[in-house]
Each structure stands twice: as structure tokens, then as C-alpha cells.
GROMACS .gro file of C-alpha atoms in nm:
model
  182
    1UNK     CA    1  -2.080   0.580  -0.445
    2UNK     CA    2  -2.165   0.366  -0.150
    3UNK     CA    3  -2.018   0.479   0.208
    4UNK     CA    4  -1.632   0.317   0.277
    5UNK     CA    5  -1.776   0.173   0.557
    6UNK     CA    6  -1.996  -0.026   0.374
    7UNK     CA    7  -1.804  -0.099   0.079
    8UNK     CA    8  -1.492  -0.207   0.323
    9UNK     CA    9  -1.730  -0.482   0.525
   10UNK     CA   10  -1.807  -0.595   0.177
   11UNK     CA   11  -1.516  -0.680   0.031
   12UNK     CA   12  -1.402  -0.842   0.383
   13UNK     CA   13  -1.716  -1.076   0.322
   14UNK     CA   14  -1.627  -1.152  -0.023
   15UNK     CA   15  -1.296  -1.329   0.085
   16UNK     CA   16  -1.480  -1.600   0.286
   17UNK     CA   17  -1.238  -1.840   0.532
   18UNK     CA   18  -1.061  -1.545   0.679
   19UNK     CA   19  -0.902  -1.612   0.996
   20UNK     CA   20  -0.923  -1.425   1.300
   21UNK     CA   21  -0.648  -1.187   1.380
   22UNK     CA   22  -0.548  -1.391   1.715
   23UNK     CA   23  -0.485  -1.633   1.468
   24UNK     CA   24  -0.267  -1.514   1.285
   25UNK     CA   25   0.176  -1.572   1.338
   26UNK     CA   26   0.511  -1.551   1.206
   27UNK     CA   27   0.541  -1.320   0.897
   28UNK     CA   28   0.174  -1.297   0.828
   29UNK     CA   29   0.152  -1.159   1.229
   30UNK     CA   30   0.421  -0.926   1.109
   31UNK     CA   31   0.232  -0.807   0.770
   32UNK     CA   32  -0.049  -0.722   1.022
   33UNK     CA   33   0.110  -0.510   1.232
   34UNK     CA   34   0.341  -0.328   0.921
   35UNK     CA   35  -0.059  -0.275   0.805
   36UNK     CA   36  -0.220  -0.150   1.118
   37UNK     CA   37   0.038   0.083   1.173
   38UNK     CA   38   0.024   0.187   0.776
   39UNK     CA   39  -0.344   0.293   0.837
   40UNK     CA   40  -0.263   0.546   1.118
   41UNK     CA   41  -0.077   0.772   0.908
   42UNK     CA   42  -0.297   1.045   0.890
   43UNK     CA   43  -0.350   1.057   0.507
   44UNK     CA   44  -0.466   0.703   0.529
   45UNK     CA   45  -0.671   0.689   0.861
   46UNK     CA   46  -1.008   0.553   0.810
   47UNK     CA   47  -1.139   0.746   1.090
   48UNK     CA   48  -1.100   1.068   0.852
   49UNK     CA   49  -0.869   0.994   0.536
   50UNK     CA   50  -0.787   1.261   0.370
   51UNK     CA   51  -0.728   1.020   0.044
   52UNK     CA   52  -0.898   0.739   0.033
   53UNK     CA   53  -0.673   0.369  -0.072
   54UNK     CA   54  -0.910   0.164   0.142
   55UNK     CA   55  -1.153  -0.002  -0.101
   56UNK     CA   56  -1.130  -0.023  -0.532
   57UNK     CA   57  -1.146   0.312  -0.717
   58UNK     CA   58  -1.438   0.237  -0.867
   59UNK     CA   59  -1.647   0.159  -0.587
   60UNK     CA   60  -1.561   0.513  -0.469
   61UNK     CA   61  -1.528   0.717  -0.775
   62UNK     CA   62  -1.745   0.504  -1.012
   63UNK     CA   63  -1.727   0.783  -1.276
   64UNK     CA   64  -1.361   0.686  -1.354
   65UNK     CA   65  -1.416   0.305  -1.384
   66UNK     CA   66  -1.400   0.294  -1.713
   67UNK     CA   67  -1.061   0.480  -1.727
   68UNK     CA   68  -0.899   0.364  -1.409
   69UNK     CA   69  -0.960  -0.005  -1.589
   70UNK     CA   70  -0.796   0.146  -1.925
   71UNK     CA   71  -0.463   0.237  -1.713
   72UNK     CA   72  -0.418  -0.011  -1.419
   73UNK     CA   73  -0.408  -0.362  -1.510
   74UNK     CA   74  -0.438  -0.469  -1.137
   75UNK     CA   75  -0.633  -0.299  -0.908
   76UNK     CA   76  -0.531  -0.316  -0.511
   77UNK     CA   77  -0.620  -0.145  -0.229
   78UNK     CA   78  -0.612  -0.184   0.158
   79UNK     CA   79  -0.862  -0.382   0.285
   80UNK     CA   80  -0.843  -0.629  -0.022
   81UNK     CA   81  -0.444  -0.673   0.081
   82UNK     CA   82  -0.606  -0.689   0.491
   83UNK     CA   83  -0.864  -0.931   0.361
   84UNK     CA   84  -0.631  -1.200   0.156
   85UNK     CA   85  -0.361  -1.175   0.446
   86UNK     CA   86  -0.671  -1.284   0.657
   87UNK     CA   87  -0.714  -1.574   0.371
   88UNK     CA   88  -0.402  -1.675   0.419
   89UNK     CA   89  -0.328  -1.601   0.053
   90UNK     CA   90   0.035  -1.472   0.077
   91UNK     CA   91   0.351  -1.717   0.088
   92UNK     CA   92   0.582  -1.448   0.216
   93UNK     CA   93   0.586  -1.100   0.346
   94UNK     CA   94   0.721  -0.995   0.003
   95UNK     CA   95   0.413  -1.124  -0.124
   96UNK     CA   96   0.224  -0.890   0.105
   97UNK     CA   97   0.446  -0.578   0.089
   98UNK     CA   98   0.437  -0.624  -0.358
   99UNK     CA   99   0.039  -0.582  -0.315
  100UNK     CA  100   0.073  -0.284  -0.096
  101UNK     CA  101   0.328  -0.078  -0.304
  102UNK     CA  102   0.097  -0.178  -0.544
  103UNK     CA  103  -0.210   0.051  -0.426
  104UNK     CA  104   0.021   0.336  -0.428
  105UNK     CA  105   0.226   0.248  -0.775
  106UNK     CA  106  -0.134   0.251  -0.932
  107UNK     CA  107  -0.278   0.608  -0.815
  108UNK     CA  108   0.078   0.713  -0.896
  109UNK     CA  109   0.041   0.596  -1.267
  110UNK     CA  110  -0.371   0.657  -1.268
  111UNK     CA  111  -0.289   0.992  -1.147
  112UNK     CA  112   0.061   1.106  -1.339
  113UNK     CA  113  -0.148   1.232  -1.703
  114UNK     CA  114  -0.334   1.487  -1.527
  115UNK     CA  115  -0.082   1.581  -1.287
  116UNK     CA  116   0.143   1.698  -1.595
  117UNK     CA  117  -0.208   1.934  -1.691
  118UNK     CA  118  -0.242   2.044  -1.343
  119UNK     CA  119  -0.563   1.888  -1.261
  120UNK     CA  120  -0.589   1.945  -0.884
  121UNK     CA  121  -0.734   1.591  -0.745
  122UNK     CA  122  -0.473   1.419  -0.963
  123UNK     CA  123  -0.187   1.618  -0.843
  124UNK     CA  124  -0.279   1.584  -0.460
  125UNK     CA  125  -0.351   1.214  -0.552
  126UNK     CA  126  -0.032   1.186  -0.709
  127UNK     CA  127   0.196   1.379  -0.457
  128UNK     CA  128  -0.008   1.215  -0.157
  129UNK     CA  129   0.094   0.842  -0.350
  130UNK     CA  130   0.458   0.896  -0.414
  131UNK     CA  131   0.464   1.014   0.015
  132UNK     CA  132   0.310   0.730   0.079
  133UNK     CA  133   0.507   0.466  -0.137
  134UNK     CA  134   0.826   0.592  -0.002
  135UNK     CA  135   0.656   0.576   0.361
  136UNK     CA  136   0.544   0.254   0.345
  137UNK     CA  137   0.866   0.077   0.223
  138UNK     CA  138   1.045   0.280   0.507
  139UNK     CA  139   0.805   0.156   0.711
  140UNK     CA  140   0.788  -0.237   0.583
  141UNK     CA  141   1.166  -0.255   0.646
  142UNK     CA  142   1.135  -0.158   0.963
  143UNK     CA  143   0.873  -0.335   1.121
  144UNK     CA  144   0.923  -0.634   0.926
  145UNK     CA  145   1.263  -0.662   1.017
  146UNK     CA  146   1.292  -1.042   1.112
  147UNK     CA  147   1.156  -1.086   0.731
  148UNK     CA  148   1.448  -0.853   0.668
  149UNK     CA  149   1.779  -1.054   0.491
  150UNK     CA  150   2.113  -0.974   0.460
  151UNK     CA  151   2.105  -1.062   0.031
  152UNK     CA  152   2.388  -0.852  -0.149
  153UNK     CA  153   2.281  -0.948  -0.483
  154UNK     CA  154   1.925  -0.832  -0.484
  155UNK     CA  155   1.848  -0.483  -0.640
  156UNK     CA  156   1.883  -0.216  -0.401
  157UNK     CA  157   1.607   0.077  -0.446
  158UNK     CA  158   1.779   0.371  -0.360
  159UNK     CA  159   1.557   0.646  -0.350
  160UNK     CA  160   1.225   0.758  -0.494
  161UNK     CA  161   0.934   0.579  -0.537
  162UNK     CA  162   0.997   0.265  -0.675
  163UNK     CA  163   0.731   0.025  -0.706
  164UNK     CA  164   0.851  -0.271  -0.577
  165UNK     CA  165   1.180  -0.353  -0.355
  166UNK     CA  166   1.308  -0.642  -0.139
  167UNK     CA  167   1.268  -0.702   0.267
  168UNK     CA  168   1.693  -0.647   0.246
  169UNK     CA  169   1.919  -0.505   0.467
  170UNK     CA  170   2.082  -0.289   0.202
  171UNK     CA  171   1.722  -0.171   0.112
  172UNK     CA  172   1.631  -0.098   0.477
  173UNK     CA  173   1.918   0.144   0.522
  174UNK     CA  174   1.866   0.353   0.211
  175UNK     CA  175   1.507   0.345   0.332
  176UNK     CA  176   1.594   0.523   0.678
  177UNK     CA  177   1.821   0.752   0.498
  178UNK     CA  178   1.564   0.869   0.246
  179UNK     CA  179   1.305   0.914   0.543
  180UNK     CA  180   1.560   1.124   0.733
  181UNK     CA  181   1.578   1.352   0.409
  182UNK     CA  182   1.218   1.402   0.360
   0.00000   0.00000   0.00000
């Protein structure tokens, strides 16, 4: 595999007419900052991740690409969510937020076969996933709170690591109380 470093400046180049972050306002400002502060949780960090979510699985673990294709329909990660918020490729911050539950929905379901064997690196991938989906829509709901709306017929996630939810008020406060649990 090729270092992150290297393999995060080139996927950054491969989404060309990326603004600059100074650039950047309203929700897509907000999506920024929900990110940045994402990336200092300390499983995520890209000074020393201890699991890495930055750049495609198989650019970093090349001997699964053939299987990690098999499972996940759509690849995400980080810095391909960073680079097409740059683009200016999202409509909404629901657009955003979808893409980033979806790097964790996919090591969850990559990950959930040999988790049920015992397989070490799946299970830590797996455990370290489901944190970090529940984290980050904690964490999307409260920092993107002017994207948050007060909708009372939307589906309300109510726990657990669902894959997707809405920027709702409903969904913000069984987000806090779910936190306060863990």
C-alpha cells in the first residue's frame, strides 16, 4: 500500500475545481467544521489513527479489494467526502452527513462476517465503526444545528447505529441522550 499521506493528496487532486476553505459558507462552512472536528477524535486522527477511514480500503489494504468490492456497493471515506464538499458537490448538509455515515455503515457491514468468527481486525474494525457512527451523528446534530429542523414526521433514529438519520430536532435529542449513556 502507498503511505495515507500520499494516497490522501491524491484523491484531493483527483476532484479538480475545489475551492479554498476561506471560501467556503452557510451549510457547506458548517459540514467543514462538523468534519474537522470529526477527525480529532482520537480513533480517526490522521496524525496517528488508530483505524484508518481516511482514503478507499483498497488503496490501504489492497489485498481485500476484491472482497471489499463484493460487499460494499459504494465505497466512501473521509477525504473523498472533504474533497467533494470542496467541489461543491453537496446540495444540503444531509447530503454531506449521508456520505459520512456512509464510511462507517460500510466497515460496519465489510467487517460484521468475521466479527461473528472472531477475527480480531474485523472485530476492532467493527466495534471501532459502530463508536464512531453513533459519534458522528451525535456530533452532526450538534454542530450542525442551524441545518437542524424542527420536522415531526421524519423518522426518528433512536438509538444504535443506524445508517442514515435526519438533521431533526427529535433526532438531535435522542442523539445527546444516547451519548450520555455510552
Amino acid at each position: 500500500p502507498i503511505p495515507m499521506h500520499v494516497a490522501i493528496a491524491s484523491i484531493k487532486e483527483s476532484y479538480p475545481g475545489r475551492r479554498q476553505i476561506k471560501d467556503l459558507d452557510g451549510f457547506e462552512a458548517e459540514c467543514l467544521k462538523f468534519l474537522k472536528t470529526l477527525m480529532r477524535h482520537p480513533w480517526v486522527s490522521a496524525e496517528r489513527p488508530k483505524y484508518i477511514f481516511h482514503v478507499p480500503v483498497h488503496i490501504i489494504f489492497p489485498e481485500i479489494r476484491d472482497s471489499y468490492a463484493a460487499k460494499i456497493k459504494h465505497p466512501m471515506d473521509l477525504t473523498t467526502a472533504e474533497a467533494k464538499l470542496l467541489q461543491g458537490a453537496y446540495q444540503s448538509a444531509e447530503e454531506f452527513i449521508s456520505d459520512i455515515s456512509l464510511v462507517f455503515s460500510n466497515a460496519i457491514e465489510f467487517n460484521k462476517e468475521g466479527r461473528e468468527i472472531g477475527e480480531p481486525m474485523s472485530c476492532a474494525y467493527y466495534e471501532a465503526a459502530t463508536h464512531l457512527l453513533k459519534y458522528s451523528r451525535w456530533l452532526s446534530l450538534e454542530v450542525l444545528e442551524s441545518c437542524v429542523v424542527d420536522c415531526n414526521d421524519s423518522p426518528i433514529v433512536e438509538r444504535g447505529s443506524a445508517s442514515n438519520w435526519k438533521l431533526t430536532k427529535r433526532n438531535a435529542e435522542m442523539a445527546r441522550k444516547e451519548m450520555e449513556q455510552t
